[in-house]
CSV table of C-alpha atoms in Angstrom, one decimal:
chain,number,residue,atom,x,y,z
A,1,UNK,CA,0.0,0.0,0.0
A,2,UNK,CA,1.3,3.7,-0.5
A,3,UNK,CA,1.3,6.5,1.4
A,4,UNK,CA,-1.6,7.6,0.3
A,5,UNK,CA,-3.9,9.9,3.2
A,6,UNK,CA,-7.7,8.0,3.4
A,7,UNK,CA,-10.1,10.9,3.6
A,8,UNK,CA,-13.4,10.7,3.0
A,9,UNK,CA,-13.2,12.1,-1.0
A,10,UNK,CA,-10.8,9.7,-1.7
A,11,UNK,CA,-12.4,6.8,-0.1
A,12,UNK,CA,-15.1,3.7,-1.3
A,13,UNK,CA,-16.8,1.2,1.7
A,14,UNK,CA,-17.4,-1.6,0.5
A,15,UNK,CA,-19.3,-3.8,3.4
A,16,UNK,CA,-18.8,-7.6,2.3
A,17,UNK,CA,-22.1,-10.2,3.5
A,18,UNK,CA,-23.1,-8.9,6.4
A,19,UNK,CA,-25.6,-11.4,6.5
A,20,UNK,CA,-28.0,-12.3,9.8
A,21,UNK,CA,-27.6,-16.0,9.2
A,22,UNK,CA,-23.7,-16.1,8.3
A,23,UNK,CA,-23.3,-13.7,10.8
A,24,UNK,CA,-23.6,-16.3,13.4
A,25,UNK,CA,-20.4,-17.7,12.5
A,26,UNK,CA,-18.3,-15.6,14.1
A,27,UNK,CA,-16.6,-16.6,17.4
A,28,UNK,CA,-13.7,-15.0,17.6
A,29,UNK,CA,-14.8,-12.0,18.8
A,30,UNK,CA,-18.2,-11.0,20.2
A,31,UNK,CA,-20.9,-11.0,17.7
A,32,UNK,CA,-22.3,-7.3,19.2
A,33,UNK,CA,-19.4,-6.0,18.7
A,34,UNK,CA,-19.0,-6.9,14.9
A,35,UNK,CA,-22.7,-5.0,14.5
A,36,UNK,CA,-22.3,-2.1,16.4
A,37,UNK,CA,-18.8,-1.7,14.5
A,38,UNK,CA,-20.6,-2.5,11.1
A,39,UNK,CA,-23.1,0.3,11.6
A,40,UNK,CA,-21.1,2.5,12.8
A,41,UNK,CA,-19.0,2.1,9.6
A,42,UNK,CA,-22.2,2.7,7.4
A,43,UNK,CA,-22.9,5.8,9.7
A,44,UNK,CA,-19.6,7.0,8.9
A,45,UNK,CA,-19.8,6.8,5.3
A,46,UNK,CA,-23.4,8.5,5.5
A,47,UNK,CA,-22.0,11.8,7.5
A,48,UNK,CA,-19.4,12.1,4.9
A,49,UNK,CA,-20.9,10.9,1.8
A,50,UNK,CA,-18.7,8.3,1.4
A,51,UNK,CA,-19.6,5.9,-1.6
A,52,UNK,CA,-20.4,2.6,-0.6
A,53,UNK,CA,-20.5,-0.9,-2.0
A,54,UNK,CA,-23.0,-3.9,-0.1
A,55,UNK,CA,-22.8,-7.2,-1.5
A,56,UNK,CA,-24.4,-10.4,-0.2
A,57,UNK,CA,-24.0,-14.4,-1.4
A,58,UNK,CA,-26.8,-16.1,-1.4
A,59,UNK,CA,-29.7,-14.2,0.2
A,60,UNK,CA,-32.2,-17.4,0.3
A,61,UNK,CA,-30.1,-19.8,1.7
A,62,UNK,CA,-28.4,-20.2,5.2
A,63,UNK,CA,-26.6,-16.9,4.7
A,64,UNK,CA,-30.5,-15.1,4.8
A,65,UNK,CA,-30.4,-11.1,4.5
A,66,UNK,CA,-28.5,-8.4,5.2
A,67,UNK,CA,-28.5,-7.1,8.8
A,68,UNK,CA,-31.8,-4.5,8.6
A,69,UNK,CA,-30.3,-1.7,10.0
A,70,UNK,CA,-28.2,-1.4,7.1
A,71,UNK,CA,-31.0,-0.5,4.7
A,72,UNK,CA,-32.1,1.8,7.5
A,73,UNK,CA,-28.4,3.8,7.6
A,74,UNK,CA,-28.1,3.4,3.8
A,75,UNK,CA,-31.3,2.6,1.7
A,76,UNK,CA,-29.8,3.8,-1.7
A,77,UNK,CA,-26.5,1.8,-1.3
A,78,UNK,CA,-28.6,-1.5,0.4
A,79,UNK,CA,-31.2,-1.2,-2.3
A,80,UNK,CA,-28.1,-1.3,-5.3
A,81,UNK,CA,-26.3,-4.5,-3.2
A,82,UNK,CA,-24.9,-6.6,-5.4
A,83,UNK,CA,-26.4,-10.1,-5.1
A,84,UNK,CA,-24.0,-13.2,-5.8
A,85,UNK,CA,-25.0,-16.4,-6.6
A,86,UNK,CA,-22.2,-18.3,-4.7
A,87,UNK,CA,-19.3,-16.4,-6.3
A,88,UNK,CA,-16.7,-16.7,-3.1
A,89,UNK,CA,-14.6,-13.9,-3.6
A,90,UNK,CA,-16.8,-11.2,-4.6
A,91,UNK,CA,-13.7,-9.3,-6.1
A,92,UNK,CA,-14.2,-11.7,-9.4
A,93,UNK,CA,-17.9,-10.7,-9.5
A,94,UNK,CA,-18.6,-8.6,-12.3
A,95,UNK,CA,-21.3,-6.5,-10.6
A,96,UNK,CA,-19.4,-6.0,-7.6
A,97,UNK,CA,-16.0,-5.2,-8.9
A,98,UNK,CA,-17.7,-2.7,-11.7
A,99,UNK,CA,-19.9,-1.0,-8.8
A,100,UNK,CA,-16.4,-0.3,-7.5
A,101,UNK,CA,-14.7,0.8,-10.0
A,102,UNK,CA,-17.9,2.9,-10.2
A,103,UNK,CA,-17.1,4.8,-7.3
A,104,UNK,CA,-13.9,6.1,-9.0
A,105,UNK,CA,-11.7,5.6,-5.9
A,106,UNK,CA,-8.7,4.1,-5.3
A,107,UNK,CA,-8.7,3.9,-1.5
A,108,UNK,CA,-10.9,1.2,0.1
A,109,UNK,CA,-12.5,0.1,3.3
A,110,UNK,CA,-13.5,-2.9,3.8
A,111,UNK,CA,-15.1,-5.3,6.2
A,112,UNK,CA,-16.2,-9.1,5.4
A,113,UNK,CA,-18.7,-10.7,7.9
A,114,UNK,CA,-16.1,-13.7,8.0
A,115,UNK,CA,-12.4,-12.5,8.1
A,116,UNK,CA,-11.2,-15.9,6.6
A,117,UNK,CA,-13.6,-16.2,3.8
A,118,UNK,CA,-15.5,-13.3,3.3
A,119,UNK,CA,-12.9,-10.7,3.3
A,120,UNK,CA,-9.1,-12.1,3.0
A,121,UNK,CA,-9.8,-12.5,-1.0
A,122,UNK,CA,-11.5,-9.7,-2.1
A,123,UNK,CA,-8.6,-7.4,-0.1
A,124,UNK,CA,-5.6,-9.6,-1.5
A,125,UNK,CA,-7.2,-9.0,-5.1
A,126,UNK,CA,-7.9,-5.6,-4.9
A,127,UNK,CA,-4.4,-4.7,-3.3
A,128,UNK,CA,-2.4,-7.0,-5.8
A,129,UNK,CA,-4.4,-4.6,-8.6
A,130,UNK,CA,-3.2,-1.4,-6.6
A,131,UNK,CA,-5.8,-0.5,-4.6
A,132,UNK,CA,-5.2,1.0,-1.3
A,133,UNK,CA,-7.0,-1.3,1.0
A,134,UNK,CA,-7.8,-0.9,4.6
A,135,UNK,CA,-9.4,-3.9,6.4
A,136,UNK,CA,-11.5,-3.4,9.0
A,137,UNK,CA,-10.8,-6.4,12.0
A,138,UNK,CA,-13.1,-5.5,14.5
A,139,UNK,CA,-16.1,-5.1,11.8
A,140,UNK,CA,-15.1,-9.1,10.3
A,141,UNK,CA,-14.9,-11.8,12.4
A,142,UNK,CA,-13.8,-15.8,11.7
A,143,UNK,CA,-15.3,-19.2,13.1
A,144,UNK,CA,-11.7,-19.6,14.2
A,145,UNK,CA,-8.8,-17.7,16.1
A,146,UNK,CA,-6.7,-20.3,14.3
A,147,UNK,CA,-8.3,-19.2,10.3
A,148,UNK,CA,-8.7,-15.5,11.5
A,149,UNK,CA,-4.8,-15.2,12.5
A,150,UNK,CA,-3.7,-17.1,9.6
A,151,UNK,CA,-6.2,-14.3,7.5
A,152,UNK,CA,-4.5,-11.6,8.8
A,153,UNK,CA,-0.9,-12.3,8.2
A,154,UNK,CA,-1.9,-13.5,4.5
A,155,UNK,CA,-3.6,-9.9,4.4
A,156,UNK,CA,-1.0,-7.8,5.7
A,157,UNK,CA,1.9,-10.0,3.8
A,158,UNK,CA,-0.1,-8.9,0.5
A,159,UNK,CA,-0.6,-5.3,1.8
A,160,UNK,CA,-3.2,-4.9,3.2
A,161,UNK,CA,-3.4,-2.6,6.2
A,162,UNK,CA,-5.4,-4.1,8.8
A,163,UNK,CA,-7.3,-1.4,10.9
A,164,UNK,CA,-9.7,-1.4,13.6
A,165,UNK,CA,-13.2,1.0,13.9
A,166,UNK,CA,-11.7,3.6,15.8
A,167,UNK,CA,-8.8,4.3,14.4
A,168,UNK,CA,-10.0,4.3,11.2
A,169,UNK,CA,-12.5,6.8,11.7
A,170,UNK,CA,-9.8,9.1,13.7
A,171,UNK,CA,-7.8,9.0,10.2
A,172,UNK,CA,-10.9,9.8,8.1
A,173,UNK,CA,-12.2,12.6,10.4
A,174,UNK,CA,-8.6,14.6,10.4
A,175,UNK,CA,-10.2,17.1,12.8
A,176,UNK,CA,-12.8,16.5,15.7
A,177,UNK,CA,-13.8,20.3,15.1
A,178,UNK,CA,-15.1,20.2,12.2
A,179,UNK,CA,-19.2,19.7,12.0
A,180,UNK,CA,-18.6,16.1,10.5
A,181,UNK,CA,-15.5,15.6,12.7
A,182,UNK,CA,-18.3,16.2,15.7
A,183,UNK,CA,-20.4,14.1,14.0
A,184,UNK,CA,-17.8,11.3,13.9
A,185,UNK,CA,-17.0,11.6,17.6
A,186,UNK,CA,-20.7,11.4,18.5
A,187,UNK,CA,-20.8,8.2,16.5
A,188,UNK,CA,-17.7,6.5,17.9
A,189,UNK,CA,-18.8,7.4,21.8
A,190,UNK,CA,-22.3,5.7,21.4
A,191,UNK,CA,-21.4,2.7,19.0
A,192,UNK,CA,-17.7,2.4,18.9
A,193,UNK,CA,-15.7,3.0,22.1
A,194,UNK,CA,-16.5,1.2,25.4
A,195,UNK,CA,-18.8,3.6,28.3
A,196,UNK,CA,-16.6,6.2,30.1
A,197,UNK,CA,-19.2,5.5,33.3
C-alpha cells in the first residue's frame, strides 16, 4: 500500500455479506461488537458521503439477509447491493467489482462478515491490482482464532493494512472540530468506544 492519506473524497466502503444468518459464525470476537462496528461504519460513510459498496451471497439460503439496520443507515447503497450467486470472492464478481470501480476511488475500506472467507480474498485482489486497501478487523470476524490469524498475516503480507473502527475513523475525520468531525465523535462514543461511566 502507499502513502496515500484515506479521507473521505478519496475513499469507497465496500461492506462484504453482512448477513443475519452467516453472521452467526463468528466466534472469535463477540458477535455485538462486529454489528455495532458494522453500523457504525455505514454511519460514517453517511455523515461524509462516502460511496459505498453492499454485496451479499446467497440471500435465500443459510446466509439469509443483510442485517436490517443497514437499509435503515443506507437505503440507496442496500437497495443497489450486489447479489452473488455463490461467487466466493466477490472481487471476481462482475457486478461488484464494476460497482467499485464505479465509485472512481482508489482507496478502500473494507469489512467481510467472516475475516477468513468473506474478506481475506477480495482485499488480496484488490491490493495485488493497486488498490489502497484498509481492512476493518473488528467489523469481520472468523469461526476460528486459528483461520482468522492465519487471515491476517496472509492480508498484511499482501498489503493490506489491517485497521480497527476507531482508528479508522480518527484518520478519516482529520479534525474532531469540524461539523462532521463532531459528528464522527458522536458516532464512535455511542457505538464504537466502550462507556466512560
Amino acid at each position: 500500500m502507499s502513502n496515500t492519506k484515506f479521507t473521505a473524497e478519496n475513499t469507497a466502503l465496500l461492506l462484504i455479506d453482512h448477513q443475519v444468518g452467516t453472521m452467526k459464525l463468528i466466534k472469535n470476537i463477540p458477535l455485538e461488537e462486529v454489528k455495532k462496528k458494522t453500523l457504525a461504519l455505514a454511519k460514517m460513510a453517511k455523515v461524509l458521503n462516502i460511496p459505498v459498496v453492499f454485496t451479499s451471497s446467497q440471500e435465500y439460503a443459510a446466509q439469509g439477509p443483510l442485517m436490517p439496520e443497514l437499509a435503515e443507515i443506507l437505503p440507496d447503497a442496500f437497495e443497489k447491493r450486489v447479489k452473488r450467486e455463490g461467487i466466493v470472492n466477490c472481487w471476481e464478481h462482475k457486478g461488484f467489482y464494476d460497482a467499485v470501480i464505479a465509485t472512481g476511488k482508489k482507496n478502500l475500506i473494507m469489512a467481510g462478515v467472516t475475516t477468513d472467507v468473506c474478506l481475506v480474498f477480495p482485499s488480496i485482489s484488490a491490493a495485488e491490482e493497486g488498490f489502497n486497501v484498509q481492512a476493518v478487523m473488528d467489523a469481520s470476524g472468523s469461526p476460528f482464532n486459528l483461520s482468522e490469524d492465519l487471515s491476517q498475516q496472509r492480508m498484511a503480507k499482501a498489503g493490506v493494512v489491517l485497521t480497527a473502527t476507531n482508528t479508522l475513523m480518527a484518520e478519516i475525520a482529520q479534525d474532531w472540530a469540524r461539523p462532521e468531525g463532531g459528528e464522527l465523535l458522536g458516532i464512535l462514543f455511542t457505538d464504537v468506544l466502550p462507556s466512560m461511566g
